[in-house]
PDB file of C-alpha atoms in Angstrom:
ATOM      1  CA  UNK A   1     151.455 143.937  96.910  1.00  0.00           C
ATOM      2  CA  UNK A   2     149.196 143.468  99.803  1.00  0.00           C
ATOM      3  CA  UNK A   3     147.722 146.494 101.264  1.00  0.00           C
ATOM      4  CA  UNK A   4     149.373 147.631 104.291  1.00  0.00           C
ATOM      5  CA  UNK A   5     152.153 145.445 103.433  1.00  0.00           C
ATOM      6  CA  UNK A   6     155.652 146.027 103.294  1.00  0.00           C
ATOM      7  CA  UNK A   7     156.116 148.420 100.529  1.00  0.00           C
ATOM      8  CA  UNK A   8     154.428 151.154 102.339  1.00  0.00           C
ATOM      9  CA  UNK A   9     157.445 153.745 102.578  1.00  0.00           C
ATOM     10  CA  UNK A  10     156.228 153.654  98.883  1.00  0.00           C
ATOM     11  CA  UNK A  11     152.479 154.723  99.456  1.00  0.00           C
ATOM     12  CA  UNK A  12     152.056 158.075  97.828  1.00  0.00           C
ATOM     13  CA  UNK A  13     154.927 159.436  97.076  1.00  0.00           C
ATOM     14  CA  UNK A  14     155.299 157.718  94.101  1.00  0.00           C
ATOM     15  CA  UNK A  15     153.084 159.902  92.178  1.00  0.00           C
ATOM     16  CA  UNK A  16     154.655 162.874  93.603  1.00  0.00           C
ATOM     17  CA  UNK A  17     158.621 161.743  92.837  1.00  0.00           C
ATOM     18  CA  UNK A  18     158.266 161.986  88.950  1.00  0.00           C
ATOM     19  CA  UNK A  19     154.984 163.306  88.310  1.00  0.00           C
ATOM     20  CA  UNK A  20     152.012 161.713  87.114  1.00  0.00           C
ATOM     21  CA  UNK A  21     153.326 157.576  87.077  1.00  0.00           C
ATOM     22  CA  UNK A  22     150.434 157.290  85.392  1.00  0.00           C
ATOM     23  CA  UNK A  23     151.326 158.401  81.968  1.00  0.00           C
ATOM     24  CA  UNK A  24     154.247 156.357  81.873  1.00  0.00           C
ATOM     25  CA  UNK A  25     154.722 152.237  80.795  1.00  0.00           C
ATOM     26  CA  UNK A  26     154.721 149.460  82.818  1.00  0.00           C
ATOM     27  CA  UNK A  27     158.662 148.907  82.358  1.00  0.00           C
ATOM     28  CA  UNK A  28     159.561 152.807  83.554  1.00  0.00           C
ATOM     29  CA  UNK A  29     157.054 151.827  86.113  1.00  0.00           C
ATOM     30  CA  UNK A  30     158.743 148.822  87.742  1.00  0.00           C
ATOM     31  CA  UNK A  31     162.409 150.377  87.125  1.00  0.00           C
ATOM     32  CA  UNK A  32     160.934 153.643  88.945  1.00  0.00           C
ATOM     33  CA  UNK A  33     159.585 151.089  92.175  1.00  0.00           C
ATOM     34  CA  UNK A  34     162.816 149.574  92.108  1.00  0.00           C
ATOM     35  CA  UNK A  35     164.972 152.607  92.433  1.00  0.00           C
ATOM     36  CA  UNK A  36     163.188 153.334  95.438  1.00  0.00           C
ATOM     37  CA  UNK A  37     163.809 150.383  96.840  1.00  0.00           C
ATOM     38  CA  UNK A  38     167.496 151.365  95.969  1.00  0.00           C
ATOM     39  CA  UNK A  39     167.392 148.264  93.228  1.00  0.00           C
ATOM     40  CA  UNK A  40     168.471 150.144  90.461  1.00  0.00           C
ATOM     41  CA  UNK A  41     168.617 148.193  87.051  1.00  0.00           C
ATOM     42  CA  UNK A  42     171.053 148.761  84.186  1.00  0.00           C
ATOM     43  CA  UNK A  43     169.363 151.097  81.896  1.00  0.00           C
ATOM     44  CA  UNK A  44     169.742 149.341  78.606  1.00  0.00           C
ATOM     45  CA  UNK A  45     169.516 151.261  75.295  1.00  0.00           C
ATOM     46  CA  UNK A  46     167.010 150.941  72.675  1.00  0.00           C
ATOM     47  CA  UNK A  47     167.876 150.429  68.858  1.00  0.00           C
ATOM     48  CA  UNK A  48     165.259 149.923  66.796  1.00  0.00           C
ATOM     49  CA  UNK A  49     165.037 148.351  63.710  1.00  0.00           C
ATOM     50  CA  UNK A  50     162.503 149.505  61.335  1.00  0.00           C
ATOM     51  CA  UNK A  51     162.627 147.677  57.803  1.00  0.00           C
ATOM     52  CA  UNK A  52     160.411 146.172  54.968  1.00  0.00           C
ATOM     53  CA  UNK A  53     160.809 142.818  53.849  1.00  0.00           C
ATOM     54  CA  UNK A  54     158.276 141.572  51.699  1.00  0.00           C
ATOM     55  CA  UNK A  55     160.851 138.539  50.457  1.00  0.00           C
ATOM     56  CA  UNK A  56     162.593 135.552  51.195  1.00  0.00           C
ATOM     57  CA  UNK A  57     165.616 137.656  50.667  1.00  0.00           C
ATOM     58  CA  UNK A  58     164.804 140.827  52.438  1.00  0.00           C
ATOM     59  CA  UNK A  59     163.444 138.506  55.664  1.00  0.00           C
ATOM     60  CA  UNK A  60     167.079 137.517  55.784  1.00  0.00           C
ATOM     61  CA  UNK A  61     168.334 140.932  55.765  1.00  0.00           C
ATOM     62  CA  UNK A  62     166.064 142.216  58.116  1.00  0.00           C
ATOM     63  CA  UNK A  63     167.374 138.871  60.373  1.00  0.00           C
ATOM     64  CA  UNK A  64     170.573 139.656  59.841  1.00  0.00           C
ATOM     65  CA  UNK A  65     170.730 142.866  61.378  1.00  0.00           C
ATOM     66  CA  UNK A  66     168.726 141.990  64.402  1.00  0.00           C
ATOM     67  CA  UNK A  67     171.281 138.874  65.059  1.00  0.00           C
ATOM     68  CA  UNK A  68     173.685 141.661  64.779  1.00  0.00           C
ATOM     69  CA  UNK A  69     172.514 144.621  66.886  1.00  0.00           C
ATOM     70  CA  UNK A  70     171.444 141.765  69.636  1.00  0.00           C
ATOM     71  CA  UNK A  71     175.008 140.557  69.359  1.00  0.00           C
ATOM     72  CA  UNK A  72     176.128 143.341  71.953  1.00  0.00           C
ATOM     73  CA  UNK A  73     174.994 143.215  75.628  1.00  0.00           C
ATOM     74  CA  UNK A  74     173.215 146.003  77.054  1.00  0.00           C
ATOM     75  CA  UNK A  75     171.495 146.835  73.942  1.00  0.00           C
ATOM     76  CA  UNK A  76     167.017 146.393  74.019  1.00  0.00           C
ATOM     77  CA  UNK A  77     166.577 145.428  69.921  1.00  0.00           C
ATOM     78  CA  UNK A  78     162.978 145.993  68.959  1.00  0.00           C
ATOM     79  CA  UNK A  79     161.824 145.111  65.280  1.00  0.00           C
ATOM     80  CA  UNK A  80     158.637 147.048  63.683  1.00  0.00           C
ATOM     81  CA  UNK A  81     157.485 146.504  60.299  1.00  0.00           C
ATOM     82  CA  UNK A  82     157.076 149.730  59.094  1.00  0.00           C
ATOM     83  CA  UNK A  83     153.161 149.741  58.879  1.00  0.00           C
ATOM     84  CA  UNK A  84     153.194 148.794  62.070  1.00  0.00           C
ATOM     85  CA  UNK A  85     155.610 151.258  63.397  1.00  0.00           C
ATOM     86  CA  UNK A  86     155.211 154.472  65.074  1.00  0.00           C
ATOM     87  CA  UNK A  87     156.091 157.761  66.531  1.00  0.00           C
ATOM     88  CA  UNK A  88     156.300 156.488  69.926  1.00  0.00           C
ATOM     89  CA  UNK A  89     158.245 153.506  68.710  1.00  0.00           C
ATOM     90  CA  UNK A  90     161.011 155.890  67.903  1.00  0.00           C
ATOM     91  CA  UNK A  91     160.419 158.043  70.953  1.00  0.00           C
ATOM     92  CA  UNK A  92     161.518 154.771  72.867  1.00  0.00           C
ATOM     93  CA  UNK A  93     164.584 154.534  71.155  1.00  0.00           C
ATOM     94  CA  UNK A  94     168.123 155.981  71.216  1.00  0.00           C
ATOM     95  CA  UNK A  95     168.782 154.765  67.498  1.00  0.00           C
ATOM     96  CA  UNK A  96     167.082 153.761  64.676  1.00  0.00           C
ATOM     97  CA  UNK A  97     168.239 151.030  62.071  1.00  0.00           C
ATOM     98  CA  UNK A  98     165.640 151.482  58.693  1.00  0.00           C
ATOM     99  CA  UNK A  99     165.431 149.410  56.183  1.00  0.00           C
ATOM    100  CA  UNK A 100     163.869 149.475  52.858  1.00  0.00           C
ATOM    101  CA  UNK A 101     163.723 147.839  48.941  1.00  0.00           C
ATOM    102  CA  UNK A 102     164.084 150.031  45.667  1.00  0.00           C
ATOM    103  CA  UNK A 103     160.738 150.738  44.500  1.00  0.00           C
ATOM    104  CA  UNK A 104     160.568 152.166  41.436  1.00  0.00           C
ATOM    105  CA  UNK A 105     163.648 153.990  42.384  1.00  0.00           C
ATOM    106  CA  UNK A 106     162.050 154.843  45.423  1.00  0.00           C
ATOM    107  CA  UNK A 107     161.868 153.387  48.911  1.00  0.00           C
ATOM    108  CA  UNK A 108     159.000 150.795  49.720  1.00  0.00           C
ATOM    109  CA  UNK A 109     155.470 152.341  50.146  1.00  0.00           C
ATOM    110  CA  UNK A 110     155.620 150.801  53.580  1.00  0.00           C
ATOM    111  CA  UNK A 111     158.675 152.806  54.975  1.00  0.00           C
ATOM    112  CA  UNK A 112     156.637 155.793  53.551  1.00  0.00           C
ATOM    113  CA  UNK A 113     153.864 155.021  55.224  1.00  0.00           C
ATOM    114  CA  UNK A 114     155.945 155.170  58.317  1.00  0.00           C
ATOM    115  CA  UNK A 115     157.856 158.179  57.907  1.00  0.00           C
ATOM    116  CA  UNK A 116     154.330 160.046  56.381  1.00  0.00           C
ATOM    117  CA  UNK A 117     152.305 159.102  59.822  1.00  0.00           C
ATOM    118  CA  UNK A 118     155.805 159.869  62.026  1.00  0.00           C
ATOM    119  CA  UNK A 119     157.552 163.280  60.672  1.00  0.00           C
ATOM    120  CA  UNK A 120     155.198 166.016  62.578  1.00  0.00           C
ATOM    121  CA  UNK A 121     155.072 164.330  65.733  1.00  0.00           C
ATOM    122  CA  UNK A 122     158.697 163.754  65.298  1.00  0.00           C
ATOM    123  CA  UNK A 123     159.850 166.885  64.322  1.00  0.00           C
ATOM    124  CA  UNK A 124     161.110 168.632  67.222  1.00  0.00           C
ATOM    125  CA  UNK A 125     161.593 165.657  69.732  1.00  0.00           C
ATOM    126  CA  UNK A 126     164.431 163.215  67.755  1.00  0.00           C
ATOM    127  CA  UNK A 127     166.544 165.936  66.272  1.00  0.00           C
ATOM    128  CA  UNK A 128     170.216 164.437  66.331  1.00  0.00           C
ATOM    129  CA  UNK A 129     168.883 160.778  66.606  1.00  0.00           C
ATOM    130  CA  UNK A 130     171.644 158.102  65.626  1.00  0.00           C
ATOM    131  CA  UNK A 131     170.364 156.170  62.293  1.00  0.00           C
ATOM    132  CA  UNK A 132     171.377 154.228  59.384  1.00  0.00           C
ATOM    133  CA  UNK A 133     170.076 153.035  56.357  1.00  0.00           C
ATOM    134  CA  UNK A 134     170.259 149.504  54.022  1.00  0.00           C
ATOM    135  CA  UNK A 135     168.899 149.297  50.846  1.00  0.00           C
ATOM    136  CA  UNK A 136     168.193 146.442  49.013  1.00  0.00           C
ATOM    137  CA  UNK A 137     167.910 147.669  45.324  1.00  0.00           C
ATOM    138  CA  UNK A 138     167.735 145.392  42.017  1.00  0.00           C
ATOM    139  CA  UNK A 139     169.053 148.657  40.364  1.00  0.00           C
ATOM    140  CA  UNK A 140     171.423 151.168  41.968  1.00  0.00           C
ATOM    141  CA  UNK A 141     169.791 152.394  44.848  1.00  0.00           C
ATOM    142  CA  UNK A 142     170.755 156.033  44.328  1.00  0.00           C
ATOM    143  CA  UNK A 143     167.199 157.183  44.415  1.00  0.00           C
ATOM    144  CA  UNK A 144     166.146 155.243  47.286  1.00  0.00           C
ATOM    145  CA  UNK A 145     168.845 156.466  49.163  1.00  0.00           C
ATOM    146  CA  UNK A 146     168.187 160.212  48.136  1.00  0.00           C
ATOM    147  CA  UNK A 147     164.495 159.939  49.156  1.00  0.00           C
ATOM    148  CA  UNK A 148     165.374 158.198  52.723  1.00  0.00           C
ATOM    149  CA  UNK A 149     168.304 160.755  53.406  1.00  0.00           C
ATOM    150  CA  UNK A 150     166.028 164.049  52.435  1.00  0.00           C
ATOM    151  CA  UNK A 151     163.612 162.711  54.711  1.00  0.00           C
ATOM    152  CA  UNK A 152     166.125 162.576  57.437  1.00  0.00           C
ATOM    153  CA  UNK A 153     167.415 165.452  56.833  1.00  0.00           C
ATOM    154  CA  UNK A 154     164.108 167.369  57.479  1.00  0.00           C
ATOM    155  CA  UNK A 155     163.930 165.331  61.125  1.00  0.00           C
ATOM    156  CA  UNK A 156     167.811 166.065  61.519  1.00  0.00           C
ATOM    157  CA  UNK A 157     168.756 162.913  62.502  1.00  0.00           C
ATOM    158  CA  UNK A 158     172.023 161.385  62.448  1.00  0.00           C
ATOM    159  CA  UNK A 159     173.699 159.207  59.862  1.00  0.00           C
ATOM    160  CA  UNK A 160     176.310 157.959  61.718  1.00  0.00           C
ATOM    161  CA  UNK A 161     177.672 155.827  58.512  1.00  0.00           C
ATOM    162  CA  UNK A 162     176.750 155.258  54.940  1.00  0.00           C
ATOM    163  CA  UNK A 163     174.081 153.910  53.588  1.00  0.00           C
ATOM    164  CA  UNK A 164     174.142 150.008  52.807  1.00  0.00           C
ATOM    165  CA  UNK A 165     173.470 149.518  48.938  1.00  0.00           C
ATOM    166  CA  UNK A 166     173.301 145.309  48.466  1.00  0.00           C
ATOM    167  CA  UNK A 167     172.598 146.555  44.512  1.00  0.00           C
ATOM    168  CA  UNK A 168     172.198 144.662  42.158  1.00  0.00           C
ATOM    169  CA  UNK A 169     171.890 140.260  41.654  1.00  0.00           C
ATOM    170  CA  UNK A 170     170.957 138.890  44.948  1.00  0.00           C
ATOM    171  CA  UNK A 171     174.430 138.011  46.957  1.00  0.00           C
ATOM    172  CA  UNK A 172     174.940 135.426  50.047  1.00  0.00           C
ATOM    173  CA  UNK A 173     177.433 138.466  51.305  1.00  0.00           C
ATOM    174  CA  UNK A 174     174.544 141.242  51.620  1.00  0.00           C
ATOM    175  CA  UNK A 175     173.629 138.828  54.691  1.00  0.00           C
ATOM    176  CA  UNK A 176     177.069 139.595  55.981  1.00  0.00           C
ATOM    177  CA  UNK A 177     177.150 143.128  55.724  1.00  0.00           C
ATOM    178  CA  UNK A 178     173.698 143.543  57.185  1.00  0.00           C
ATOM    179  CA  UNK A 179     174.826 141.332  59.923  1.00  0.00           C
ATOM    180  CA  UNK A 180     178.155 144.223  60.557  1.00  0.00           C
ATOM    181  CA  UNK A 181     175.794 146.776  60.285  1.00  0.00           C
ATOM    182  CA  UNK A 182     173.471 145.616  63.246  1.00  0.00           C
ATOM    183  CA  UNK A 183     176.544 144.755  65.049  1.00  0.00           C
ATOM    184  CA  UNK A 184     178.506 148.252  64.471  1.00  0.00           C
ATOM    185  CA  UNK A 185     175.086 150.156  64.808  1.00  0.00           C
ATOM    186  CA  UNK A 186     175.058 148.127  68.706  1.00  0.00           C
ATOM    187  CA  UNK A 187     178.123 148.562  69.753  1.00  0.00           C
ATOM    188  CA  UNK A 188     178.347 152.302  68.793  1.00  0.00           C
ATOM    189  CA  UNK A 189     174.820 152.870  71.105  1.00  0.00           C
ATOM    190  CA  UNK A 190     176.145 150.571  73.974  1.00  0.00           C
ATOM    191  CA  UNK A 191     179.878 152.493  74.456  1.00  0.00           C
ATOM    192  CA  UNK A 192     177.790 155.753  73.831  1.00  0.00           C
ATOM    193  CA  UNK A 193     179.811 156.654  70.813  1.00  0.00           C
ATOM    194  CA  UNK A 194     176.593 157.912  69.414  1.00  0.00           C
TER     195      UNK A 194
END
């Protein structure tokens, strides 16, 4: 923008329409400008998917559900490995997909990690927050599922379906169901039935 320019019906008022502009990204920045300029974008919905996948196996999962949630129009799909991921990932968000192996009969120290640097700031800001869970467990998954879900519990978000078990010997179908789950998990977010 060139100063003097065009845009100056703009000039400072922007930092007085919202509060400080400042604080906020570059994205809520530029949709901000352009509702002034009455070019109001469609506000697209956030799911994000956050899931370990040290394997072959568990890459394909993980894939899986992303072709699924980006399946459905309207929906932003953002995928964190968990040691990468964040409280202000989830912040961003309007649901969260998580994924995790059976560890031990536990969920992988990375999604661990994640919830262990996340839960305070977390606490009182998601409460309600649509989520689901898959699991891929060489055993039965039970204890996996019951350490994710207590967890979840605490931050009071959502399960909006069961969790995903692919137990047991590794199939070509867990592909498929992760696949529906992205794709249901989407869909639900973008007609706002969660």
């Amino acid at each position: 923008m060139e100063a003097g320019g065009g845009d100056a019906e703009l000039g400072g008022g922007l930092g007085d329409a919202d509060g400080d502009l400042a604080a906020i990204g570059d994205q809520e920045f530029f949709q901000h400008v352009d509702a002034l300029r009455g070019k109001t974008p469609p506000m697209s919905k956030r799911l994000l998917i956050v899931a370990h996948a040290p394997s072959e196996n568990t890459l394909s999962l993980r894939g899986a559900v992303e072709r699924g949630a980006l399946s459905e129009t309207g929906i932003d799909v953002r995928v964190v490995a968990p040691l990468q991921a964040g409280p202000d990932d989830v912040l961003a968000a309007q649901a969260v997909i998580l994924g995790t192996t059976e560890n031990l009969g536990y969920m992988s120290g990375a999604l661990k990690d994640f919830f262990d640097r996340s839960y305070n700031p977390l606490l009182e800001k998601t409460q309600g927050l649509p989520a689901a869970l898959y699991i891929r467990a060489g055993s039965d998954g039970t204890g996996t599922r019951r350490g994710v879900e207590t967890i979840l519990t605490g931050l009071r978000w959502r399960l909006v379906q069961e969790p995903l078990l692919c137990k047991g010997p590794w199939q070509p179908a867990f592909v498929e169901q992760c696949e529906e789950l992205g794709a249901a998990m989407a869909a639900g977010l973008a007609a706002g039935i969660f």
